[in-house]
């Protein structure tokens, strides 16, 4: 997988905004609103943590994929996409985490 995969998925998520909730899981999330999307992101984050604690690599990968997917849904719902996050990560590259965090204050 590369960042192109993220961009392709993000484009598909944008299309799903127009789909009906009965035909698309993603559209049903969009229709439920921000709180429902955030709940899914939180659930997937917890499930990812549990998978890591179990040490099962297959579960870790699956739950992380679910987390990333729902995070992309959240970004799209907010009018953002992977490019926005990748740009921020690029900005932070090579900068100490302590220095970067202090610069946000």
Short mmCIF file of N, CA and C in Angstrom, two decimals:
data_model
loop_
_atom_site.label_atom_id
_atom_site.label_comp_id
_atom_site.label_asym_id
_atom_site.label_seq_id
_atom_site.Cartn_x
_atom_site.Cartn_y
_atom_site.Cartn_z
N UNK A 1 0.84 -1.18 0.00
CA UNK A 1 0.00 0.00 0.00
C UNK A 1 0.89 1.24 0.00
N UNK A 2 0.42 2.24 -0.68
CA UNK A 2 1.12 3.51 -0.68
C UNK A 2 0.11 4.63 -0.50
N UNK A 3 0.59 5.87 -0.54
CA UNK A 3 -0.34 6.97 -0.32
C UNK A 3 -1.37 7.06 -1.44
N UNK A 4 -1.09 6.49 -2.62
CA UNK A 4 -2.08 6.47 -3.70
C UNK A 4 -3.31 5.67 -3.27
N UNK A 5 -3.11 4.58 -2.56
CA UNK A 5 -4.22 3.77 -2.06
C UNK A 5 -5.10 4.61 -1.15
N UNK A 6 -4.49 5.39 -0.28
CA UNK A 6 -5.25 6.27 0.61
C UNK A 6 -6.06 7.28 -0.19
N UNK A 7 -5.46 7.85 -1.22
CA UNK A 7 -6.15 8.85 -2.03
C UNK A 7 -7.31 8.22 -2.80
N UNK A 8 -7.11 7.01 -3.31
CA UNK A 8 -8.18 6.31 -4.03
C UNK A 8 -9.34 6.00 -3.09
N UNK A 9 -9.01 5.54 -1.89
CA UNK A 9 -10.06 5.25 -0.91
C UNK A 9 -10.79 6.53 -0.52
N UNK A 10 -10.06 7.61 -0.33
CA UNK A 10 -10.68 8.88 0.03
C UNK A 10 -11.63 9.35 -1.08
N UNK A 11 -11.25 9.16 -2.32
CA UNK A 11 -12.12 9.54 -3.44
C UNK A 11 -13.40 8.71 -3.43
N UNK A 12 -13.27 7.43 -3.12
CA UNK A 12 -14.44 6.56 -3.04
C UNK A 12 -15.35 6.99 -1.88
N UNK A 13 -14.76 7.37 -0.76
CA UNK A 13 -15.55 7.82 0.38
C UNK A 13 -16.33 9.08 0.03
N UNK A 14 -15.73 9.96 -0.76
CA UNK A 14 -16.43 11.17 -1.21
C UNK A 14 -17.65 10.80 -2.05
N UNK A 15 -17.49 9.81 -2.93
CA UNK A 15 -18.61 9.36 -3.76
C UNK A 15 -19.74 8.82 -2.90
N UNK A 16 -19.37 8.13 -1.82
CA UNK A 16 -20.37 7.50 -0.97
C UNK A 16 -21.22 8.51 -0.23
N UNK A 17 -20.76 9.75 -0.12
CA UNK A 17 -21.57 10.78 0.52
C UNK A 17 -22.89 10.96 -0.23
N UNK A 18 -22.86 10.69 -1.53
CA UNK A 18 -24.04 10.88 -2.37
C UNK A 18 -24.93 9.63 -2.40
N UNK A 19 -24.43 8.50 -1.94
CA UNK A 19 -25.18 7.24 -2.00
C UNK A 19 -26.22 7.20 -0.89
N UNK A 20 -27.18 6.33 -1.06
CA UNK A 20 -28.19 6.13 -0.02
C UNK A 20 -27.66 5.27 1.10
N UNK A 21 -28.15 5.51 2.31
CA UNK A 21 -27.69 4.78 3.48
C UNK A 21 -27.97 3.30 3.44
N UNK A 22 -29.01 2.88 2.69
CA UNK A 22 -29.33 1.46 2.62
C UNK A 22 -28.38 0.71 1.71
N UNK A 23 -27.79 1.41 0.76
CA UNK A 23 -26.89 0.75 -0.19
C UNK A 23 -25.42 0.91 0.18
N UNK A 24 -25.12 1.77 1.13
CA UNK A 24 -23.73 2.04 1.46
C UNK A 24 -23.56 2.22 2.97
N UNK A 25 -22.68 1.41 3.56
CA UNK A 25 -22.36 1.54 4.98
C UNK A 25 -21.80 2.94 5.26
N UNK A 26 -20.92 3.41 4.39
CA UNK A 26 -20.30 4.72 4.60
C UNK A 26 -21.35 5.82 4.55
N UNK A 27 -22.26 5.74 3.57
CA UNK A 27 -23.32 6.74 3.47
C UNK A 27 -24.18 6.72 4.73
N UNK A 28 -24.42 5.54 5.27
CA UNK A 28 -25.22 5.47 6.49
C UNK A 28 -24.50 6.15 7.65
N UNK A 29 -23.18 6.03 7.71
CA UNK A 29 -22.42 6.75 8.74
C UNK A 29 -22.53 8.26 8.54
N UNK A 30 -22.34 8.71 7.30
CA UNK A 30 -22.47 10.15 7.02
C UNK A 30 -23.85 10.65 7.43
N UNK A 31 -24.88 9.86 7.13
CA UNK A 31 -26.26 10.26 7.45
C UNK A 31 -26.49 10.36 8.95
N UNK A 32 -25.78 9.54 9.72
CA UNK A 32 -25.94 9.56 11.18
C UNK A 32 -25.23 10.76 11.81
N UNK A 33 -24.24 11.31 11.10
CA UNK A 33 -23.58 12.52 11.58
C UNK A 33 -22.25 12.30 12.29
N UNK A 34 -21.69 13.41 12.68
CA UNK A 34 -20.34 13.44 13.26
C UNK A 34 -20.21 12.55 14.49
N UNK A 35 -21.18 12.61 15.40
CA UNK A 35 -21.06 11.84 16.64
C UNK A 35 -20.98 10.34 16.36
N UNK A 36 -21.77 9.85 15.40
CA UNK A 36 -21.74 8.42 15.07
C UNK A 36 -20.39 8.04 14.45
N UNK A 37 -19.86 8.92 13.62
CA UNK A 37 -18.55 8.65 13.02
C UNK A 37 -17.47 8.64 14.08
N UNK A 38 -17.51 9.61 14.98
CA UNK A 38 -16.52 9.67 16.07
C UNK A 38 -16.62 8.46 16.98
N UNK A 39 -17.83 7.99 17.22
CA UNK A 39 -18.01 6.78 18.04
C UNK A 39 -17.32 5.60 17.37
N UNK A 40 -17.47 5.46 16.05
CA UNK A 40 -16.82 4.36 15.33
C UNK A 40 -15.30 4.48 15.41
N UNK A 41 -14.77 5.70 15.26
CA UNK A 41 -13.32 5.88 15.36
C UNK A 41 -12.85 5.46 16.75
N UNK A 42 -13.59 5.87 17.78
CA UNK A 42 -13.23 5.49 19.15
C UNK A 42 -13.28 3.99 19.37
N UNK A 43 -14.34 3.34 18.88
CA UNK A 43 -14.47 1.89 19.01
C UNK A 43 -13.30 1.18 18.33
N UNK A 44 -12.97 1.64 17.11
CA UNK A 44 -11.88 0.99 16.39
C UNK A 44 -10.54 1.23 17.07
N UNK A 45 -10.36 2.40 17.68
CA UNK A 45 -9.12 2.67 18.41
C UNK A 45 -8.98 1.71 19.60
N UNK A 46 -10.07 1.51 20.33
CA UNK A 46 -10.05 0.59 21.46
C UNK A 46 -9.78 -0.83 20.98
N UNK A 47 -10.44 -1.24 19.89
CA UNK A 47 -10.22 -2.59 19.36
C UNK A 47 -8.78 -2.78 18.88
N UNK A 48 -8.17 -1.72 18.36
CA UNK A 48 -6.78 -1.79 17.95
C UNK A 48 -5.87 -1.98 19.16
N UNK A 49 -6.15 -1.25 20.22
CA UNK A 49 -5.37 -1.39 21.46
C UNK A 49 -5.48 -2.81 22.00
N UNK A 50 -6.69 -3.35 22.02
CA UNK A 50 -6.90 -4.72 22.52
C UNK A 50 -6.14 -5.72 21.65
N UNK A 51 -6.15 -5.51 20.34
CA UNK A 51 -5.42 -6.40 19.44
C UNK A 51 -3.93 -6.36 19.72
N UNK A 52 -3.41 -5.17 19.95
CA UNK A 52 -1.99 -5.04 20.26
C UNK A 52 -1.66 -5.75 21.57
N UNK A 53 -2.53 -5.57 22.55
CA UNK A 53 -2.30 -6.24 23.85
C UNK A 53 -2.31 -7.76 23.69
N UNK A 54 -3.12 -8.27 22.75
CA UNK A 54 -3.18 -9.72 22.54
C UNK A 54 -1.94 -10.24 21.82
N UNK A 55 -1.27 -9.35 21.08
CA UNK A 55 -0.07 -9.74 20.37
C UNK A 55 -0.33 -10.48 19.06
N UNK A 56 -1.59 -10.58 18.66
CA UNK A 56 -1.95 -11.28 17.43
C UNK A 56 -1.77 -10.33 16.25
N UNK A 57 -0.73 -10.55 15.45
CA UNK A 57 -0.40 -9.62 14.37
C UNK A 57 -1.51 -9.50 13.34
N UNK A 58 -2.20 -10.60 13.04
CA UNK A 58 -3.29 -10.54 12.07
C UNK A 58 -4.42 -9.64 12.60
N UNK A 59 -4.74 -9.77 13.88
CA UNK A 59 -5.76 -8.90 14.49
C UNK A 59 -5.31 -7.45 14.52
N UNK A 60 -4.03 -7.24 14.82
CA UNK A 60 -3.49 -5.87 14.85
C UNK A 60 -3.67 -5.21 13.48
N UNK A 61 -3.32 -5.94 12.44
CA UNK A 61 -3.44 -5.40 11.08
C UNK A 61 -4.90 -5.13 10.74
N UNK A 62 -5.78 -6.07 11.02
CA UNK A 62 -7.19 -5.90 10.72
C UNK A 62 -7.82 -4.74 11.46
N UNK A 63 -7.53 -4.65 12.75
CA UNK A 63 -8.11 -3.56 13.54
C UNK A 63 -7.52 -2.20 13.17
N UNK A 64 -6.24 -2.18 12.83
CA UNK A 64 -5.63 -0.93 12.39
C UNK A 64 -6.23 -0.49 11.06
N UNK A 65 -6.49 -1.45 10.17
CA UNK A 65 -7.15 -1.12 8.90
C UNK A 65 -8.53 -0.53 9.17
N UNK A 66 -9.28 -1.12 10.11
CA UNK A 66 -10.59 -0.57 10.47
C UNK A 66 -10.47 0.85 11.02
N UNK A 67 -9.45 1.06 11.87
CA UNK A 67 -9.23 2.38 12.46
C UNK A 67 -8.90 3.40 11.38
N UNK A 68 -7.98 3.05 10.49
CA UNK A 68 -7.62 3.96 9.41
C UNK A 68 -8.83 4.26 8.54
N UNK A 69 -9.61 3.23 8.20
CA UNK A 69 -10.79 3.42 7.35
C UNK A 69 -11.75 4.41 7.98
N UNK A 70 -12.08 4.19 9.25
CA UNK A 70 -13.05 5.08 9.90
C UNK A 70 -12.46 6.47 10.12
N UNK A 71 -11.16 6.56 10.29
CA UNK A 71 -10.51 7.87 10.38
C UNK A 71 -10.62 8.62 9.05
N UNK A 72 -10.48 7.90 7.93
CA UNK A 72 -10.66 8.52 6.63
C UNK A 72 -12.10 8.98 6.43
N UNK A 73 -13.07 8.20 6.93
CA UNK A 73 -14.47 8.62 6.88
C UNK A 73 -14.63 9.92 7.66
N UNK A 74 -14.04 9.97 8.86
CA UNK A 74 -14.11 11.17 9.69
C UNK A 74 -13.50 12.38 8.97
N UNK A 75 -12.33 12.19 8.38
CA UNK A 75 -11.70 13.29 7.66
C UNK A 75 -12.59 13.78 6.52
N UNK A 76 -13.14 12.85 5.75
CA UNK A 76 -13.99 13.22 4.62
C UNK A 76 -15.23 13.97 5.10
N UNK A 77 -15.79 13.54 6.20
CA UNK A 77 -16.98 14.20 6.75
C UNK A 77 -16.65 15.64 7.13
N UNK A 78 -15.40 15.89 7.47
CA UNK A 78 -14.95 17.23 7.86
C UNK A 78 -14.38 18.03 6.69
N UNK A 79 -14.48 17.45 5.47
CA UNK A 79 -13.97 18.14 4.29
C UNK A 79 -12.46 18.06 4.15
N UNK A 80 -11.87 17.06 4.78
CA UNK A 80 -10.42 16.86 4.73
C UNK A 80 -10.11 15.51 4.11
N UNK A 81 -8.84 15.25 3.86
CA UNK A 81 -8.44 13.98 3.28
C UNK A 81 -7.04 13.61 3.68
N UNK A 82 -6.57 12.47 3.18
CA UNK A 82 -5.23 12.01 3.54
C UNK A 82 -4.14 12.99 3.15
N UNK A 83 -4.33 13.73 2.08
CA UNK A 83 -3.31 14.71 1.67
C UNK A 83 -3.06 15.74 2.75
N UNK A 84 -4.12 16.13 3.46
CA UNK A 84 -3.97 17.11 4.53
C UNK A 84 -3.11 16.56 5.66
N UNK A 85 -3.34 15.31 6.01
CA UNK A 85 -2.58 14.68 7.09
C UNK A 85 -1.15 14.40 6.65
N UNK A 86 -0.99 13.91 5.42
CA UNK A 86 0.36 13.64 4.91
C UNK A 86 1.18 14.92 4.82
N UNK A 87 0.54 16.02 4.46
CA UNK A 87 1.24 17.31 4.42
C UNK A 87 1.72 17.70 5.80
N UNK A 88 0.88 17.49 6.81
CA UNK A 88 1.27 17.82 8.18
C UNK A 88 2.41 16.92 8.66
N UNK A 89 2.34 15.64 8.32
CA UNK A 89 3.43 14.73 8.70
C UNK A 89 4.73 15.14 8.02
N UNK A 90 4.65 15.55 6.76
CA UNK A 90 5.85 16.00 6.05
C UNK A 90 6.43 17.25 6.71
N UNK A 91 5.54 18.15 7.16
CA UNK A 91 6.00 19.37 7.84
C UNK A 91 6.76 19.02 9.10
N UNK A 92 6.31 17.98 9.79
CA UNK A 92 6.93 17.59 11.05
C UNK A 92 8.20 16.74 10.88
N UNK A 93 8.40 16.22 9.70
CA UNK A 93 9.53 15.32 9.46
C UNK A 93 10.85 15.99 9.78
N UNK A 94 11.68 15.29 10.52
CA UNK A 94 13.00 15.81 10.87
C UNK A 94 13.01 16.78 12.03
N UNK A 95 11.84 17.01 12.64
CA UNK A 95 11.74 17.93 13.77
C UNK A 95 11.52 17.11 15.03
N UNK A 96 12.22 17.43 16.07
CA UNK A 96 12.03 16.75 17.34
C UNK A 96 10.57 16.83 17.77
N UNK A 97 10.03 15.75 18.26
CA UNK A 97 8.66 15.74 18.74
C UNK A 97 8.42 16.77 19.83
N UNK A 98 9.41 16.95 20.70
CA UNK A 98 9.28 17.94 21.77
C UNK A 98 9.22 19.36 21.19
N UNK A 99 10.08 19.62 20.22
CA UNK A 99 10.12 20.96 19.61
C UNK A 99 8.83 21.19 18.84
N UNK A 100 8.38 20.20 18.07
CA UNK A 100 7.16 20.36 17.28
C UNK A 100 5.96 20.62 18.17
N UNK A 101 5.85 19.86 19.25
CA UNK A 101 4.72 20.04 20.15
C UNK A 101 4.75 21.42 20.80
N UNK A 102 5.93 21.87 21.21
CA UNK A 102 6.07 23.19 21.83
C UNK A 102 5.70 24.31 20.84
N UNK A 103 5.92 24.07 19.55
CA UNK A 103 5.60 25.10 18.55
C UNK A 103 4.11 25.29 18.36
N UNK A 104 3.29 24.33 18.80
CA UNK A 104 1.83 24.42 18.67
C UNK A 104 1.21 25.28 19.77
N UNK A 105 1.96 25.58 20.83
CA UNK A 105 1.41 26.33 21.96
C UNK A 105 1.19 27.78 21.66
#
